[in-house]
Coordinates of C-alpha atoms in Angstrom, one line a residue:
Chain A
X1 CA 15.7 -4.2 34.7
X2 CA 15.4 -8.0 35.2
X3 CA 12.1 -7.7 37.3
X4 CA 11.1 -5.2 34.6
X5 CA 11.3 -7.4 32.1
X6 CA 10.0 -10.9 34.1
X7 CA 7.0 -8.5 34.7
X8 CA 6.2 -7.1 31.0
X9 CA 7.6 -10.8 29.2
X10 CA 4.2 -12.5 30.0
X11 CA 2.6 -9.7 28.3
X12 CA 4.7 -9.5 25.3
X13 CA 4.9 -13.1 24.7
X14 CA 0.9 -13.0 24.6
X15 CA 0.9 -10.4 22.5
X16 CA 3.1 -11.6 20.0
X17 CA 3.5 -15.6 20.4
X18 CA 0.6 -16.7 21.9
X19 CA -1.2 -19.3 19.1
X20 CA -4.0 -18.0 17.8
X21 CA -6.6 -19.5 15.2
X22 CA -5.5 -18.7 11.6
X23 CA -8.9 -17.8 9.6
X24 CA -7.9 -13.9 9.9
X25 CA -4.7 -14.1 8.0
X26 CA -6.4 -16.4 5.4
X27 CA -8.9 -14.0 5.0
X28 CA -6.3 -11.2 5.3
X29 CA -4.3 -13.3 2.1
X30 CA -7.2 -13.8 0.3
X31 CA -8.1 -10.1 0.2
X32 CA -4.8 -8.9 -0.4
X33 CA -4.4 -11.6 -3.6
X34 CA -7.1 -10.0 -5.1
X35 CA -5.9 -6.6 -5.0
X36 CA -2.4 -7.4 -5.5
X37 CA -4.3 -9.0 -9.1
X38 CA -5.8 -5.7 -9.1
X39 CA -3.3 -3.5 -8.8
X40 CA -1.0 -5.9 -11.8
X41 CA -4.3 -4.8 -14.2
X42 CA -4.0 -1.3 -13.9
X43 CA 0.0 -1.8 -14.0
X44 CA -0.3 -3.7 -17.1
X45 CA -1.0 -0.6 -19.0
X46 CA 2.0 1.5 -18.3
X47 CA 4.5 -1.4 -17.7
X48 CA 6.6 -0.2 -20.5
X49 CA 6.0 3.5 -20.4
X50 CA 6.7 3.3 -16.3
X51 CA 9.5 0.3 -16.0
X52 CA 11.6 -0.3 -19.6
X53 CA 14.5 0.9 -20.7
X54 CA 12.2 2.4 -23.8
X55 CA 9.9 4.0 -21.1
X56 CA 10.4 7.6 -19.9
X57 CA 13.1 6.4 -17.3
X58 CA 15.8 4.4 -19.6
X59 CA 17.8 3.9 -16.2
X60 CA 16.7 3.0 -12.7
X61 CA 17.2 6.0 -10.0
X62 CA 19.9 3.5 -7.8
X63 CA 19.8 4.9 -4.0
X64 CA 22.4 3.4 -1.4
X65 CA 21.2 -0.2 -0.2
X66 CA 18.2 -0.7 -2.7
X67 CA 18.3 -3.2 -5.1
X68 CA 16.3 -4.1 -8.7
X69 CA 16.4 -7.4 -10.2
X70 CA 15.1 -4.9 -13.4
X71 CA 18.5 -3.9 -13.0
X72 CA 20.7 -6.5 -13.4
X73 CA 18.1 -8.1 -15.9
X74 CA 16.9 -4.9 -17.6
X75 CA 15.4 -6.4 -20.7
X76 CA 12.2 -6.1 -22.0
X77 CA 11.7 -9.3 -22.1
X78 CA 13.0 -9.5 -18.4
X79 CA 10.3 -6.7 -17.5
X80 CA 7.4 -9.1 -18.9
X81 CA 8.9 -12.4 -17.3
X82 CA 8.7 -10.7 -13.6
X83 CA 5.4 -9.2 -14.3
X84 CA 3.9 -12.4 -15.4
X85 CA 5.7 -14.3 -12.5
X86 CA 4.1 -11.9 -10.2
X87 CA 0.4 -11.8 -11.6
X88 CA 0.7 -15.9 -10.8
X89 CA 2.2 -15.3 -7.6
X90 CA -0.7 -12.9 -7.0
X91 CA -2.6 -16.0 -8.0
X92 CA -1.0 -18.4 -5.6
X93 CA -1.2 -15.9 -3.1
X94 CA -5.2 -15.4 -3.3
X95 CA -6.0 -19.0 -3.8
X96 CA -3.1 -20.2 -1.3
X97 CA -1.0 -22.4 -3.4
X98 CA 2.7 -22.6 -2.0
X99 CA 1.4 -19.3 -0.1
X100 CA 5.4 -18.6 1.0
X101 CA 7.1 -18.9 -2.0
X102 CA 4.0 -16.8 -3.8
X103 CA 4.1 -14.4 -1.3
X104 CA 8.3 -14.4 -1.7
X105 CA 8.2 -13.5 -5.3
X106 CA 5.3 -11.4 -4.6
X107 CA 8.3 -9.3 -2.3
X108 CA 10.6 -9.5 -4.7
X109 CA 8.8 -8.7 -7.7
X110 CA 7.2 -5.3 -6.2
X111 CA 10.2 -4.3 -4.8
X112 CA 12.4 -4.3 -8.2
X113 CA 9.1 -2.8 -10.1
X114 CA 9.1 0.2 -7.2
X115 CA 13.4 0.7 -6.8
X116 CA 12.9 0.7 -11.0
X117 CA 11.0 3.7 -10.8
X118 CA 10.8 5.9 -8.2
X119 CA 9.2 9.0 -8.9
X120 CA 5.4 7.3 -9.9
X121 CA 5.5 5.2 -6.6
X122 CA 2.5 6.0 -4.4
X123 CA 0.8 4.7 -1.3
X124 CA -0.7 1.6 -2.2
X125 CA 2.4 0.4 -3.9
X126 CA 4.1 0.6 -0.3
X127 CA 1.8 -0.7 1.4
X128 CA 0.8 -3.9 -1.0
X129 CA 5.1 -4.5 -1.0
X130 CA 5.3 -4.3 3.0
X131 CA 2.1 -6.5 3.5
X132 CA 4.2 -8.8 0.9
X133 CA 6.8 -9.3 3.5
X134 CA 5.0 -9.5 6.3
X135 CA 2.7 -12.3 4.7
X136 CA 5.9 -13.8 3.9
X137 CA 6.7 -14.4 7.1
X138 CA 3.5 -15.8 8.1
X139 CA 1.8 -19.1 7.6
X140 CA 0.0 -17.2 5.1
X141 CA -1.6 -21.1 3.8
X142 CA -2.2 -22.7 7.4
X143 CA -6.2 -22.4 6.6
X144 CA -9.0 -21.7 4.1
X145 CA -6.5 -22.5 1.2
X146 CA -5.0 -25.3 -1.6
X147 CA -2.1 -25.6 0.8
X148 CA -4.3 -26.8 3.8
X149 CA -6.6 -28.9 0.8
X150 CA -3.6 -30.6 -0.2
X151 CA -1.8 -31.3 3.6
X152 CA -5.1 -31.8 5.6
X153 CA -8.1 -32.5 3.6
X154 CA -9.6 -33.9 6.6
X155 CA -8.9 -31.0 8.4
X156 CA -9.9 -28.4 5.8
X157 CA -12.2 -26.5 7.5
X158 CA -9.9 -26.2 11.0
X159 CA -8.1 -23.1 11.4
X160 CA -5.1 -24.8 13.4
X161 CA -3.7 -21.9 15.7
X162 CA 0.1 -20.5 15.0
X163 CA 1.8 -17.2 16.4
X164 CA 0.5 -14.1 15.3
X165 CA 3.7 -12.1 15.0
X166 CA 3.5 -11.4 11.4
X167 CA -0.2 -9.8 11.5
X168 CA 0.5 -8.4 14.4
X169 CA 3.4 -6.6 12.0
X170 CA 0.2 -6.2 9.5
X171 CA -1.8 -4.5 11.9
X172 CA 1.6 -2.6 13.5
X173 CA 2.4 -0.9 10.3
X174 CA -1.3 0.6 9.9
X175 CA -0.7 2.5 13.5
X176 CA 2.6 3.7 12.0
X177 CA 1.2 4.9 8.4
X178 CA -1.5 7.1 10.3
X179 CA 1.1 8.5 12.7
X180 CA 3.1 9.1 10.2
X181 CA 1.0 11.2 8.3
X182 CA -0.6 13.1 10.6
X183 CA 2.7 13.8 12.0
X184 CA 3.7 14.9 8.6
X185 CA 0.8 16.9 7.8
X186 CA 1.1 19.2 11.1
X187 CA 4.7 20.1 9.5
X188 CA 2.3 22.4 7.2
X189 CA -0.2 24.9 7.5
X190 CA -3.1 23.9 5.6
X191 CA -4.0 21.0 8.0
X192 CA -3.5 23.4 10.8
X193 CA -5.6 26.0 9.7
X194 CA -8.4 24.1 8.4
X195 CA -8.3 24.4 4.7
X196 CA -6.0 21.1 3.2
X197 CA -9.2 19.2 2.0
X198 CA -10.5 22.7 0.2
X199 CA -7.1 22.3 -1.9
X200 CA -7.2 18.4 -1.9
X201 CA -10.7 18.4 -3.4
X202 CA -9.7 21.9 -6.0
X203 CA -6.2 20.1 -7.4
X204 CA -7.5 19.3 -10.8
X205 CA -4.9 16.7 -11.6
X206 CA -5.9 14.5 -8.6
X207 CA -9.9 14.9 -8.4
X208 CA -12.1 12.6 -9.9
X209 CA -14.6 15.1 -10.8
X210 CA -15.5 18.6 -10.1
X211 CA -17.0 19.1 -6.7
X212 CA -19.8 22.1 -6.0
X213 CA -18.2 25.5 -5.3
X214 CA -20.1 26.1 -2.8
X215 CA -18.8 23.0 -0.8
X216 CA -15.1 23.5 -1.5
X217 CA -15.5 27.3 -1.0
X218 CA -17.4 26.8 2.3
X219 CA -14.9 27.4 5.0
X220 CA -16.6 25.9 8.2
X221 CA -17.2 22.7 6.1
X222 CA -13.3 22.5 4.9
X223 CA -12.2 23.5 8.3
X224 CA -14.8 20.9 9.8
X225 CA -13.6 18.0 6.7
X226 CA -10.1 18.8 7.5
X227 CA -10.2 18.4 11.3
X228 CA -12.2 15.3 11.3
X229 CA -9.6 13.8 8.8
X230 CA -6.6 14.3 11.0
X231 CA -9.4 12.9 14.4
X232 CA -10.0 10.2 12.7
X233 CA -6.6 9.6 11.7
X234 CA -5.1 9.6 14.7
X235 CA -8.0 6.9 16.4
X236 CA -6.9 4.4 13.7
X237 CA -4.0 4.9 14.8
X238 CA -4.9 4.6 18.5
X239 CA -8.0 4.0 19.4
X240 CA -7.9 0.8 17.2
X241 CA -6.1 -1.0 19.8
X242 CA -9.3 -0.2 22.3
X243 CA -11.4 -3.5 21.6
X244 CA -14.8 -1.8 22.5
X245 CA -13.8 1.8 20.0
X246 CA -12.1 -0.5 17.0
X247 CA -15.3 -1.1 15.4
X248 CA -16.4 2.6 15.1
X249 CA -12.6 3.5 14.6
X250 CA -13.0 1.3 11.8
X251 CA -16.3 2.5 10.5
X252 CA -14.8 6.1 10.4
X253 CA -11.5 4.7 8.5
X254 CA -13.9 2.8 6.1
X255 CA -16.0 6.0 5.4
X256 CA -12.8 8.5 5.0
X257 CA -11.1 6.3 2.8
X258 CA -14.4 5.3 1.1
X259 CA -14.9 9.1 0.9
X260 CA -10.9 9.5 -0.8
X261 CA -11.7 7.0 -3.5
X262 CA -14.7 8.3 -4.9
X263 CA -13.5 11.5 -5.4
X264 CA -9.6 11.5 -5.6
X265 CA -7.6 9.2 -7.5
X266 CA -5.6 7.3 -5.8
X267 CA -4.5 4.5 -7.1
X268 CA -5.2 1.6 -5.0
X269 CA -4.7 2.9 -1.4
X270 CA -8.2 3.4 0.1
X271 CA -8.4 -0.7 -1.1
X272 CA -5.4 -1.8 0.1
X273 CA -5.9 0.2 4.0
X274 CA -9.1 -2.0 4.0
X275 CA -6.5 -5.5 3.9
X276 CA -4.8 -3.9 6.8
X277 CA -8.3 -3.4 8.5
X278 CA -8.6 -7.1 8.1
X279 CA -6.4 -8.0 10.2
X280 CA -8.2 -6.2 13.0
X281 CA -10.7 -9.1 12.9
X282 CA -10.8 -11.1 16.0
X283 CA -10.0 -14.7 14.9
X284 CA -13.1 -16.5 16.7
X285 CA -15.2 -14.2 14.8
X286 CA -13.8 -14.9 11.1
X287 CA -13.7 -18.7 12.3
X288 CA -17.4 -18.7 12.3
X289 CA -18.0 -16.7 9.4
X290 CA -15.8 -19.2 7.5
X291 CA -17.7 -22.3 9.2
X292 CA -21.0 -20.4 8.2
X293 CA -19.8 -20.2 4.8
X294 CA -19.7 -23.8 5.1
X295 CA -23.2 -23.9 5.5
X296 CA -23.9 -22.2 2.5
X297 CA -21.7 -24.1 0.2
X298 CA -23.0 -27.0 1.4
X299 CA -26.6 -26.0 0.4
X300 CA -24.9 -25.2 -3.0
X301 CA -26.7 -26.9 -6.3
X302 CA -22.9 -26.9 -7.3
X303 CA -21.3 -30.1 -6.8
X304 CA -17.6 -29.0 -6.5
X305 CA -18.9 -26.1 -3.5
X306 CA -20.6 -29.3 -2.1
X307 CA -17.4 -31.5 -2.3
X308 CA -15.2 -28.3 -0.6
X309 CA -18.2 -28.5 1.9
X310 CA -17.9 -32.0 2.7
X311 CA -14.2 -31.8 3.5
X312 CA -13.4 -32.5 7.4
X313 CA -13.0 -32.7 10.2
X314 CA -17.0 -33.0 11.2
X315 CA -19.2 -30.1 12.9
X316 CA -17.9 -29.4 16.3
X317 CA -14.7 -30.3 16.4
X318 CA -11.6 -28.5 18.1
X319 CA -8.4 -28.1 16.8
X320 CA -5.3 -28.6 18.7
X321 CA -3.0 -25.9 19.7
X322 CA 0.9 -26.5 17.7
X323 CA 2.3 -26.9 21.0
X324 CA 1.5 -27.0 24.5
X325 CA 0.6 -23.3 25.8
X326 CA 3.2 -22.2 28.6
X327 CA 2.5 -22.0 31.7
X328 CA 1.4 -19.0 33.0
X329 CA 3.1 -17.1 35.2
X330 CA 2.5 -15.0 38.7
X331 CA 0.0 -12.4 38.2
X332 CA -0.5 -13.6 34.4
X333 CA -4.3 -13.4 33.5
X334 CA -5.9 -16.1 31.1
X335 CA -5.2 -15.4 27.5
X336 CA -7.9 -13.4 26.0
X337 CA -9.2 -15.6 23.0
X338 CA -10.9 -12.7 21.0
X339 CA -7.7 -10.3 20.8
X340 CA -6.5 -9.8 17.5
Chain B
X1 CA 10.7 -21.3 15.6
X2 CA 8.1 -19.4 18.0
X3 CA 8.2 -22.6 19.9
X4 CA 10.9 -22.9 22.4
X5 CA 12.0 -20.0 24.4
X6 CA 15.4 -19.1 22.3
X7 CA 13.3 -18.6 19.3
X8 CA 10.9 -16.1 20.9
X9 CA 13.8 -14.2 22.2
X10 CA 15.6 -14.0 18.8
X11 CA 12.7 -13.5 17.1
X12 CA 11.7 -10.5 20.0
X13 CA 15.1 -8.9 19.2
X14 CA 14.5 -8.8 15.6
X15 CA 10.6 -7.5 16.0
X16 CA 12.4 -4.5 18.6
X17 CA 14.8 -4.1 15.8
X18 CA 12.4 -4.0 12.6
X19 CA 9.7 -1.8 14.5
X20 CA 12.4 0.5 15.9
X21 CA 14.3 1.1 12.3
X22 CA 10.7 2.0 10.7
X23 CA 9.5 4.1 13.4
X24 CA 12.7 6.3 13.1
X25 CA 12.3 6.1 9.4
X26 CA 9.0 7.7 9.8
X27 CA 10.0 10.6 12.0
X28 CA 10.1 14.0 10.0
X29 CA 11.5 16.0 12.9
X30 CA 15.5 16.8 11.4
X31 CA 17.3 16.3 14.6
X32 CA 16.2 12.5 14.9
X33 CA 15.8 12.0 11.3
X34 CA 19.6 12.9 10.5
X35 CA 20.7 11.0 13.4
X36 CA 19.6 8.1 12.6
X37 CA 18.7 8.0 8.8
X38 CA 22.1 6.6 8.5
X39 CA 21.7 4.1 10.6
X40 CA 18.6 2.3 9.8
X41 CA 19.0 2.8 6.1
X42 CA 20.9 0.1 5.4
X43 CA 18.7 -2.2 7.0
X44 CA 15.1 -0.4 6.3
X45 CA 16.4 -0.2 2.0
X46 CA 17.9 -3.6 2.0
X47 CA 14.4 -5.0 3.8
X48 CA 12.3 -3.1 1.3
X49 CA 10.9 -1.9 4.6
X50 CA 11.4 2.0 3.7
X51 CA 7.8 3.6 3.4
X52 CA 6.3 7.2 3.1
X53 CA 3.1 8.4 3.9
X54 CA 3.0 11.7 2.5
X55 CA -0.4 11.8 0.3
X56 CA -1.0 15.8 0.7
X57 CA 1.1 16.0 3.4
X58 CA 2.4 18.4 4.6
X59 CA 0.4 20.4 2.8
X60 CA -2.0 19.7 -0.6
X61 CA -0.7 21.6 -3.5
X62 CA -2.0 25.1 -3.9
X63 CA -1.6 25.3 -7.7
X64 CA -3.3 22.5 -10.1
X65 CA -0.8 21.9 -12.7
X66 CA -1.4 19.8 -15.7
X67 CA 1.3 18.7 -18.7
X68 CA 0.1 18.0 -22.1
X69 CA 2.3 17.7 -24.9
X70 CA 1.8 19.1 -28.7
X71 CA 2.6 16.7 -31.3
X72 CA 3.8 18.1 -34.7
X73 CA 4.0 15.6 -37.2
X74 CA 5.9 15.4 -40.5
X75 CA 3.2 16.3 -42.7
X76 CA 2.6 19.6 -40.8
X77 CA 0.1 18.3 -38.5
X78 CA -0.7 18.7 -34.8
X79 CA -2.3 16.9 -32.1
X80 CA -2.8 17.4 -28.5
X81 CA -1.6 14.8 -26.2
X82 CA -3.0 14.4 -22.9
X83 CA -1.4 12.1 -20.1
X84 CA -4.1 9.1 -19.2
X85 CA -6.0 10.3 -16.0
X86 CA -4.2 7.9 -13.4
X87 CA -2.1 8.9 -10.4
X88 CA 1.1 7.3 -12.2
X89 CA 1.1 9.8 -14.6
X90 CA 0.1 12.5 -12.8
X91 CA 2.6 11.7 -10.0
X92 CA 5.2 11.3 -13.4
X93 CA 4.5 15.0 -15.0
X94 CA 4.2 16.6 -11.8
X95 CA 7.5 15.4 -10.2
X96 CA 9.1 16.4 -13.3
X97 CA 8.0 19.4 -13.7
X98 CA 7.1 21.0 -10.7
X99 CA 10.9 19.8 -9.2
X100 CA 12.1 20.7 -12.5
X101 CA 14.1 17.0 -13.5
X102 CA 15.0 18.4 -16.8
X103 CA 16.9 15.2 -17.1
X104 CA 13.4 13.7 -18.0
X105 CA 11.9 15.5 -19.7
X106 CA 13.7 14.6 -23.0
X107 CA 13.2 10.5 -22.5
X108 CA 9.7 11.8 -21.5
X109 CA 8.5 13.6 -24.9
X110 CA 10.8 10.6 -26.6
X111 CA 8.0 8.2 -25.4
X112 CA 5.5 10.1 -26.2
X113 CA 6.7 11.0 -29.9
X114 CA 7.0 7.1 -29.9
X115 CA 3.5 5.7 -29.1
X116 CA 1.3 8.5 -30.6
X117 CA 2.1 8.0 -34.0
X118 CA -1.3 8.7 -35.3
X119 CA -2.2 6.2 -37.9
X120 CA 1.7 5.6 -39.0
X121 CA 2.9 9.9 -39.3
X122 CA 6.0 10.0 -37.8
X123 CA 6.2 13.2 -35.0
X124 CA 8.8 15.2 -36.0
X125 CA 8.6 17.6 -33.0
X126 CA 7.0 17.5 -29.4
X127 CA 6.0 20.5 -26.9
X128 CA 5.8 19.9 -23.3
X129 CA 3.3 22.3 -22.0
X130 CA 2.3 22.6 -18.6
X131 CA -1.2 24.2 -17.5
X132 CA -1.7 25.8 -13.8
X133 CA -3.7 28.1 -12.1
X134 CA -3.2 28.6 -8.6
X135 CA -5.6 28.0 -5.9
X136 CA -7.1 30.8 -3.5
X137 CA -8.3 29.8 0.2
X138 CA -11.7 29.1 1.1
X139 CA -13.8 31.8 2.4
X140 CA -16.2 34.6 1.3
X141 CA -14.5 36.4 -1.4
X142 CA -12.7 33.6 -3.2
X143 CA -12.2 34.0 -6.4
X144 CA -11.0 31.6 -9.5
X145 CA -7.6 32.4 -10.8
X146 CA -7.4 31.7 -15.1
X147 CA -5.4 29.0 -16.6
X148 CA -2.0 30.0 -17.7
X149 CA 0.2 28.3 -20.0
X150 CA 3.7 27.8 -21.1
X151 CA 6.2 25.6 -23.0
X152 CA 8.3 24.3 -20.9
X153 CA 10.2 21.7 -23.3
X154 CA 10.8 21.4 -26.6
X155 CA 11.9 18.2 -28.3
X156 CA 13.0 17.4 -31.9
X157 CA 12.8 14.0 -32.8
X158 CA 15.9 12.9 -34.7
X159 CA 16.4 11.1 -37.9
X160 CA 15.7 7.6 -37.2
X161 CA 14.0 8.0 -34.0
X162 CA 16.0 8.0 -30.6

């Protein structure tokens, strides 16, 4: 068991520990901000009808170990305080002002608005509360944000390297959600025997509009939709931890769930899968999209881009690691700078 | 934390932990899922960890079903309510209706005698109605079932509103 272990550590500490540059999880915070803002716009209409104790569920469904803060403070007035606090968190979050404590009450917030009510909770709600956690537990503000603008202004535009657990957790629960469901849908028969997106694309209440009989009705071309939506299901996730396949694994998520929101509604979801695709992207590579976006605002006629521009350290220069990298090993291979 | 060696191991034994609790939480199969349901739940609820990732699964619904509610007002008019077209209500109407949560659907015609006033008439009275029609498989020969209807819920507003 010992040797078992001494031989897989190396392996695991890499995976989890080993510091890698942080432009990916400021890109991955960024993108989620703005959808988190998102998704408190559409929520703003039905706050009341959805969450207060005037709404159509006067009291919270309470199951064993969930908690509310709508329920010890189940005020209107409460209900608009929290909703507020977290449209600025969602704020802090995106521009990446006290990132942790944003992304804290971000937590906290979504979780009392989802244990409030139940029954309308859908996909994207758990996936923008989970990604809430795991962002805070991450160093969410190390780069690309006020945080680092305030701490490091010399140092803006270096991406100082930390431990990648938390997006690792990110990119984790995607594999999950997509075993999940297809797990779940081979429970029924429709996914088996090729005709679940016929239904999906007939169910009135869900579509976005009508699609063409002769598409729905077709039953190669439902059979054919419906297989290739559990295939590419299962690549993302599998195949997505194949370096050379995640980019067409990707693709394929990006067109299925591209293909989901234009014709069923479904909240925020396809939007919100995209976050988690994010965090796929290799860190060198979002490093020098961020430092090419550093050309461009520096060519800006606007003089505050200029002045975010002009920030340091100078062209070329390397950030150190947070601590000195461990030694390797027997048998341990370089780390592999471009792995997620 | 992630630093020295102690705080890798801790934090290993709470990554185990927290991947282990959701991936049982995800598993559908009964044997596991009653086994250990009870176990993780404390942890997975308390986390805000507990997910679901059942969008048409296991299988899409083979009926479309749709609620609408008729308003009667004081004077003797009626209107026709319909639900806005977002998944919150639709997820709302259907849960309540199609699992039959009569305990709802009183607060639920409440709201809606509340907020549709209609240029200041008070609603005296409010019909839940839902609207289905069930759907046949793909193939040669399928056909389009009608529409039916029914009442499913009738509320009276009393004097002085709820």
């Amino acid at each position: 068991m010992h040797e078992q272990w001494a031989r897989l550590a190396p392996g695991w500490n890499r995976f989890w520990f080993d510091p890698v540059p942080t432009s990916t999880l400021a890109l991955v915070r960024i993108a989620y901000g703005l959808v988190l803002l998102a998704w408190c716009g559409f929520m703003s209409f039905d706050l009341v009808a959805f969450f207060s104790g005037s709404g159509v569920l006067p009291e919270r469904l309470a199951l064993p170990w969930t908690w509310s803060l709508l329920e010890a403070f189940p005020s209107d007035l409460a209900l608009f305080i929290l909703f507020a606090l977290l449209v600025v968190a969602a704020a802090c979050v995106l521009v990446g002002w006290h990132t942790r404590l944003a992304a804290v009450v971000a937590f906290v917030a979504l979780v009392s608005f989802e244990r409030r009510n139940l029954v309308v909770l859908n996909g994207a709600d758990i996936l923008l509360r989970l990604f809430a956690l795991y962002l805070a537990l991450a160093p969410a503000g190390a780069s690309f944000s006020l945080d680092r603008w305030r701490h490091h202004r010399d140092r803006f535009w270096e991406f100082p390297a930390r431990s990648p657990w938390p997006l690792r957790l990110v990119q984790l629960q995607l594999s999950v959600l997509y075993l999940s469901t297809v797990w779940l849908k081979l429970q029924g028969t429709t996914w088996r025997d090729g005709t679940a997106v016929s239904y999906a694309w007939r169910v009135a209440e869900v579509i976005r509009f009508d699609l063409p009989a002769w598409l729905t009705s077709s039953a190669p071309v439902m059979a054919l939709a419906t297989y290739l939506t559990l295939a590419v299901e299962v690549a993302l996730a599998v195949l997505i931890w194949n370096r050379r396949a995640r980019p067409w694994v990707i693709a394929a998520g990006v067109a299925l769930h591209l293909s989901v929101l234009a014709t069923i509604r479904v909240g925020l979801f396809s939007v919100t899968v995209f976050v988690g695709y994010l965090a796929f992207t290799p860190p060198e590579t979002m490093s020098r999209w961020l430092l090419a976006l550093r050309g461009v605002l520096q060519r800006s006629p606007w003089a505050p881009l200029r002045r975010v521009a002009s920030a340091g350290p100078p062209h070329g220069h390397q950030p150190e690691l947070p601590w000195p990298e461990p030694h390797p090993g027997p048998g341990v291979r370089p780390r592999a700078a471009s792995v997620p | 934390m992630e630093a020295s060696r102690g705080g890798r191991r801790l934090l290993s034994v709470l990554l185990v932990a927290t991947l282990a609790a959701v991936v049982v939480w995800n598993v559908p199969e009964p044997p596991v899922r009653a086994l250990a349901r009870p176990v993780v739940e404390p942890f997975v609820n308390t986390a805000g960890l507990d997910q679901r990732w059942n969008l048409f699964a296991p299988d899409p619904p083979r009926r479309t079903t749709e609620v609408v509610a008729r308003i009667e007002y004081a004077d003797g008019g009626l209107t026709l309510w319909e639900p806005p077209r977002n998944d919150r209500w639709r997820k709302w109407l259907g849960t309540i209706t199609n699992e039959a949560i009569t305990a709802y659907w009183a607060p639920t015609a409440a709201w809606i005698a509340d907020h549709h006033g209609d240029g200041g008439r008070q609603a005296v009275r409010v019909d839940l109605i839902q609207r289905w029609r069930d759907l046949s498989p793909p193939g040669p020969g399928a056909v389009e079932e009608p529409w039916q209807q029914s009442v499913f819920f009738t509320y009276v507003v009393p004097t002085g509103g709820r």
